[in-house]
């Protein structure tokens, strides 16, 4: 039951360029979305979130875009840095049904020098 | 910066044994969660806890699992009789009045 999908298992980007990570969801009840970054042997680290009443949220180098009609969101990292190399998870919440996070499968981002 | 802590970092146990995984959530948070990630799979929700009771649980969270907040700081996950398929990374998370959840570093549980 893949309610949240990240179709690209991996992405490689050059340092200084833009990284775009994509996420699709199928459950129309999801109304809050989050991105997490995860290094090996560590827990997920919260990066940025967006409510369904917005279509964009920006925090420093990170911007999340939400297209509700397409049930699609993306995370843009500009400029990409080697320290950004990690697995990025998209997660979604149906706030009317509790606070549980439904995660995607993750995208491994590698930022190369 | 406040953070969620978890102990132990790695637990090895034999099938059928009981294990208790411990977490110290961020001190002013009200919502507490357990998730797990089996190797190679996605992070899955197990249970949420608020106001000293379970607020939601997944199908995974059967009678072999229980959670407790025994004092003002700890949050524990107990597995009564471990199975091989319980081997996974277990993450504790906590949250305040917003929807963001903050995760601990995880406990790697290996059932042999």
Short mmCIF file of N, CA, C and O in Angstrom, two decimals, chain B residues 4-77:
data_model
loop_
_atom_site.label_atom_id
_atom_site.label_comp_id
_atom_site.label_asym_id
_atom_site.label_seq_id
_atom_site.Cartn_x
_atom_site.Cartn_y
_atom_site.Cartn_z
N UNK B 4 15.96 14.11 20.98
CA UNK B 4 15.42 12.85 21.47
C UNK B 4 16.59 11.87 21.61
O UNK B 4 17.43 11.78 20.72
N UNK B 5 16.64 11.19 22.74
CA UNK B 5 17.70 10.19 22.92
C UNK B 5 17.08 8.80 23.06
O UNK B 5 15.93 8.67 23.51
N UNK B 6 17.83 7.81 22.66
CA UNK B 6 17.35 6.42 22.74
C UNK B 6 18.46 5.51 23.26
O UNK B 6 19.64 5.69 22.94
N UNK B 7 18.06 4.54 24.07
CA UNK B 7 18.99 3.52 24.55
C UNK B 7 18.32 2.16 24.52
O UNK B 7 17.10 2.05 24.72
N UNK B 8 19.08 1.08 24.28
CA UNK B 8 20.48 1.10 23.83
C UNK B 8 20.55 1.45 22.34
O UNK B 8 19.52 1.51 21.67
N UNK B 9 21.74 1.61 21.84
CA UNK B 9 21.88 1.87 20.41
C UNK B 9 21.73 0.56 19.62
O UNK B 9 21.29 0.56 18.48
N UNK B 10 22.12 -0.54 20.26
CA UNK B 10 22.00 -1.84 19.61
C UNK B 10 21.63 -2.88 20.66
O UNK B 10 22.23 -2.90 21.73
N UNK B 11 20.63 -3.68 20.35
CA UNK B 11 20.16 -4.72 21.27
C UNK B 11 20.09 -6.03 20.51
O UNK B 11 19.43 -6.10 19.46
N UNK B 12 20.78 -7.03 21.03
CA UNK B 12 20.69 -8.37 20.45
C UNK B 12 19.94 -9.25 21.43
O UNK B 12 20.25 -9.25 22.63
N UNK B 13 18.96 -9.98 20.94
CA UNK B 13 18.17 -10.82 21.82
C UNK B 13 17.81 -12.11 21.11
O UNK B 13 17.84 -12.19 19.88
N UNK B 14 17.47 -13.11 21.91
CA UNK B 14 17.06 -14.38 21.31
C UNK B 14 15.55 -14.38 21.11
O UNK B 14 14.79 -13.76 21.87
N UNK B 15 15.14 -15.09 20.09
CA UNK B 15 13.72 -15.23 19.78
C UNK B 15 12.96 -15.69 21.02
O UNK B 15 13.43 -16.56 21.77
N UNK B 16 11.83 -15.05 21.27
CA UNK B 16 11.01 -15.41 22.42
C UNK B 16 11.31 -14.59 23.67
O UNK B 16 10.52 -14.62 24.63
N UNK B 17 12.41 -13.85 23.67
CA UNK B 17 12.75 -13.01 24.82
C UNK B 17 12.02 -11.68 24.76
O UNK B 17 11.62 -11.20 23.69
N UNK B 18 11.89 -11.08 25.92
CA UNK B 18 11.30 -9.74 26.01
C UNK B 18 12.39 -8.69 25.89
O UNK B 18 13.50 -8.87 26.40
N UNK B 19 12.07 -7.61 25.19
CA UNK B 19 12.99 -6.48 25.13
C UNK B 19 12.25 -5.19 25.47
O UNK B 19 11.05 -5.07 25.20
N UNK B 20 12.98 -4.28 26.05
CA UNK B 20 12.44 -2.94 26.31
C UNK B 20 13.38 -1.93 25.68
O UNK B 20 14.57 -1.91 25.98
N UNK B 21 12.81 -1.12 24.80
CA UNK B 21 13.57 -0.05 24.16
C UNK B 21 13.18 1.26 24.84
O UNK B 21 11.99 1.51 25.06
N UNK B 22 14.18 2.07 25.12
CA UNK B 22 13.93 3.27 25.91
C UNK B 22 14.20 4.54 25.12
O UNK B 22 15.10 4.59 24.28
N UNK B 23 13.44 5.55 25.46
CA UNK B 23 13.52 6.82 24.77
C UNK B 23 13.32 7.94 25.79
O UNK B 23 12.51 7.80 26.72
N UNK B 24 14.05 9.02 25.61
CA UNK B 24 13.77 10.24 26.36
C UNK B 24 13.38 11.30 25.34
O UNK B 24 14.22 11.79 24.58
N UNK B 25 12.09 11.63 25.25
CA UNK B 25 11.64 12.64 24.28
C UNK B 25 12.11 14.03 24.67
O UNK B 25 12.62 14.25 25.77
N UNK B 26 11.89 14.99 23.78
CA UNK B 26 12.18 16.38 24.07
C UNK B 26 11.25 16.84 25.18
O UNK B 26 10.04 16.56 25.16
N UNK B 27 11.79 17.57 26.14
CA UNK B 27 11.12 17.72 27.44
C UNK B 27 9.76 18.40 27.40
O UNK B 27 8.88 18.05 28.15
N UNK B 28 9.53 19.36 26.53
CA UNK B 28 8.23 20.03 26.55
C UNK B 28 7.27 19.47 25.50
O UNK B 28 6.22 20.07 25.25
N UNK B 29 7.62 18.37 24.90
CA UNK B 29 6.73 17.75 23.91
C UNK B 29 5.64 16.94 24.57
O UNK B 29 5.78 16.45 25.70
N UNK B 30 4.52 16.81 23.85
CA UNK B 30 3.34 16.17 24.40
C UNK B 30 2.98 14.88 23.68
O UNK B 30 2.23 14.06 24.21
N UNK B 31 3.46 14.75 22.45
CA UNK B 31 3.10 13.60 21.62
C UNK B 31 4.35 12.73 21.46
O UNK B 31 5.43 13.23 21.15
N UNK B 32 4.15 11.42 21.54
CA UNK B 32 5.28 10.51 21.47
C UNK B 32 4.94 9.37 20.52
O UNK B 32 3.77 8.94 20.45
N UNK B 33 5.95 8.93 19.80
CA UNK B 33 5.72 7.96 18.73
C UNK B 33 6.83 6.91 18.71
O UNK B 33 7.97 7.18 19.10
N UNK B 34 6.48 5.74 18.19
CA UNK B 34 7.47 4.74 17.80
C UNK B 34 7.25 4.39 16.34
O UNK B 34 6.11 4.19 15.91
N UNK B 35 8.36 4.33 15.62
CA UNK B 35 8.38 3.89 14.23
C UNK B 35 9.45 2.80 14.13
O UNK B 35 10.33 2.68 14.98
N UNK B 36 9.38 2.04 13.04
CA UNK B 36 10.47 1.10 12.81
C UNK B 36 10.81 1.05 11.33
O UNK B 36 10.00 1.41 10.47
N UNK B 37 12.03 0.63 11.04
CA UNK B 37 12.47 0.49 9.66
C UNK B 37 13.20 -0.83 9.54
O UNK B 37 14.31 -1.00 10.08
N UNK B 38 12.55 -1.77 8.86
CA UNK B 38 13.21 -3.03 8.54
C UNK B 38 14.21 -2.73 7.43
O UNK B 38 13.94 -1.91 6.55
N UNK B 39 15.33 -3.43 7.46
CA UNK B 39 16.41 -3.17 6.50
C UNK B 39 15.90 -3.17 5.06
O UNK B 39 15.25 -4.13 4.62
N UNK B 40 16.16 -2.10 4.35
CA UNK B 40 15.78 -2.02 2.95
C UNK B 40 14.35 -1.58 2.70
O UNK B 40 13.91 -1.49 1.56
N UNK B 41 13.60 -1.35 3.80
CA UNK B 41 12.20 -0.96 3.63
C UNK B 41 11.97 0.46 4.15
O UNK B 41 12.88 1.11 4.65
N UNK B 42 10.74 0.92 4.03
CA UNK B 42 10.44 2.29 4.45
C UNK B 42 10.23 2.36 5.95
O UNK B 42 10.02 1.34 6.61
N UNK B 43 10.28 3.56 6.47
CA UNK B 43 9.98 3.79 7.88
C UNK B 43 8.48 3.62 8.08
O UNK B 43 7.67 4.20 7.35
N UNK B 44 8.11 2.80 9.09
CA UNK B 44 6.68 2.49 9.31
C UNK B 44 6.24 2.95 10.70
O UNK B 44 6.95 2.74 11.68
N UNK B 45 5.08 3.50 10.76
CA UNK B 45 4.48 3.93 12.02
C UNK B 45 4.05 2.72 12.84
O UNK B 45 3.48 1.76 12.31
N UNK B 46 4.34 2.78 14.14
CA UNK B 46 3.87 1.73 15.05
C UNK B 46 2.74 2.25 15.94
O UNK B 46 1.66 1.69 15.99
N UNK B 47 3.04 3.33 16.68
CA UNK B 47 2.09 3.77 17.70
C UNK B 47 2.33 5.23 18.05
O UNK B 47 3.46 5.73 17.93
N UNK B 48 1.26 5.90 18.43
CA UNK B 48 1.38 7.26 18.96
C UNK B 48 0.76 7.28 20.36
O UNK B 48 -0.16 6.51 20.67
N UNK B 49 1.25 8.21 21.18
CA UNK B 49 0.90 8.23 22.61
C UNK B 49 0.73 9.66 23.02
O UNK B 49 1.59 10.51 22.76
N UNK B 50 -0.41 9.96 23.66
CA UNK B 50 -0.69 11.32 24.09
C UNK B 50 -1.53 11.27 25.34
O UNK B 50 -2.45 10.45 25.44
N UNK B 51 -1.23 12.12 26.26
CA UNK B 51 -2.02 12.22 27.50
C UNK B 51 -2.11 10.87 28.20
O UNK B 51 -3.18 10.47 28.66
N UNK B 52 -0.97 10.18 28.23
CA UNK B 52 -0.84 8.91 28.94
C UNK B 52 -1.66 7.77 28.38
O UNK B 52 -1.97 6.81 29.11
N UNK B 53 -2.00 7.87 27.10
CA UNK B 53 -2.66 6.72 26.50
C UNK B 53 -2.34 6.65 25.01
O UNK B 53 -1.94 7.64 24.41
N UNK B 54 -2.53 5.47 24.46
CA UNK B 54 -2.31 5.27 23.03
C UNK B 54 -3.39 6.02 22.27
O UNK B 54 -4.59 5.86 22.54
N UNK B 55 -2.97 6.88 21.32
CA UNK B 55 -3.94 7.61 20.51
C UNK B 55 -4.16 6.95 19.16
O UNK B 55 -5.22 7.10 18.57
N UNK B 56 -3.18 6.22 18.67
CA UNK B 56 -3.32 5.52 17.40
C UNK B 56 -2.29 4.40 17.34
O UNK B 56 -1.20 4.54 17.89
N UNK B 57 -2.63 3.31 16.70
CA UNK B 57 -1.65 2.25 16.51
C UNK B 57 -1.86 1.59 15.15
O UNK B 57 -2.96 1.61 14.60
N UNK B 58 -0.80 1.02 14.63
CA UNK B 58 -0.88 0.38 13.33
C UNK B 58 -1.18 -1.11 13.50
O UNK B 58 -1.19 -1.64 14.62
N UNK B 59 -1.39 -1.76 12.37
CA UNK B 59 -1.64 -3.22 12.40
C UNK B 59 -0.44 -3.99 12.94
O UNK B 59 -0.57 -5.08 13.47
N UNK B 60 0.74 -3.40 12.78
CA UNK B 60 1.96 -4.06 13.26
C UNK B 60 1.93 -4.16 14.78
O UNK B 60 2.41 -5.12 15.38
N UNK B 61 1.39 -3.16 15.41
CA UNK B 61 1.40 -3.02 16.87
C UNK B 61 0.35 -3.95 17.46
O UNK B 61 -0.77 -3.53 17.81
N UNK B 62 0.70 -5.24 17.54
CA UNK B 62 -0.26 -6.22 18.08
C UNK B 62 -0.05 -6.41 19.57
O UNK B 62 0.65 -5.62 20.22
N UNK B 63 -0.64 -7.46 20.11
CA UNK B 63 -0.61 -7.67 21.56
C UNK B 63 0.78 -7.93 22.12
O UNK B 63 0.97 -7.90 23.34
N UNK B 64 1.74 -8.21 21.24
CA UNK B 64 3.11 -8.42 21.71
C UNK B 64 3.81 -7.10 22.04
O UNK B 64 4.87 -7.11 22.66
N UNK B 65 3.24 -6.00 21.61
CA UNK B 65 3.84 -4.69 21.82
C UNK B 65 3.08 -3.92 22.90
O UNK B 65 1.85 -4.04 23.00
N UNK B 66 3.82 -3.14 23.65
CA UNK B 66 3.18 -2.21 24.56
C UNK B 66 4.09 -1.00 24.74
O UNK B 66 5.29 -1.07 24.48
N UNK B 67 3.48 0.12 25.14
CA UNK B 67 4.24 1.34 25.39
C UNK B 67 3.86 1.86 26.76
O UNK B 67 2.76 1.61 27.27
N UNK B 68 4.80 2.61 27.30
CA UNK B 68 4.59 3.13 28.64
C UNK B 68 5.39 4.42 28.81
O UNK B 68 6.46 4.57 28.22
N UNK B 69 4.82 5.32 29.59
CA UNK B 69 5.57 6.50 30.01
C UNK B 69 5.63 6.42 31.54
O UNK B 69 4.78 6.96 32.23
N UNK B 70 6.64 5.71 32.04
CA UNK B 70 6.64 5.37 33.48
C UNK B 70 6.90 6.56 34.39
O UNK B 70 6.55 6.51 35.57
N UNK B 71 7.50 7.62 33.85
CA UNK B 71 7.76 8.81 34.66
C UNK B 71 7.65 10.01 33.74
O UNK B 71 7.18 9.89 32.61
N UNK B 72 8.11 11.16 34.20
CA UNK B 72 7.93 12.36 33.39
C UNK B 72 8.88 12.49 32.23
O UNK B 72 8.75 13.43 31.43
N UNK B 73 9.84 11.57 32.09
CA UNK B 73 10.84 11.78 31.05
C UNK B 73 10.98 10.59 30.09
O UNK B 73 11.28 10.78 28.93
N UNK B 74 10.77 9.38 30.53
CA UNK B 74 11.01 8.22 29.67
C UNK B 74 9.76 7.77 28.93
O UNK B 74 8.64 7.94 29.41
N UNK B 75 10.00 7.16 27.78
CA UNK B 75 8.93 6.57 26.97
C UNK B 75 9.49 5.25 26.47
O UNK B 75 10.55 5.22 25.85
N UNK B 76 8.82 4.15 26.77
CA UNK B 76 9.38 2.85 26.45
C UNK B 76 8.49 2.06 25.50
O UNK B 76 7.26 2.21 25.50
N UNK B 77 9.15 1.20 24.73
CA UNK B 77 8.46 0.23 23.88
C UNK B 77 8.89 -1.16 24.33
O UNK B 77 10.09 -1.45 24.40
#
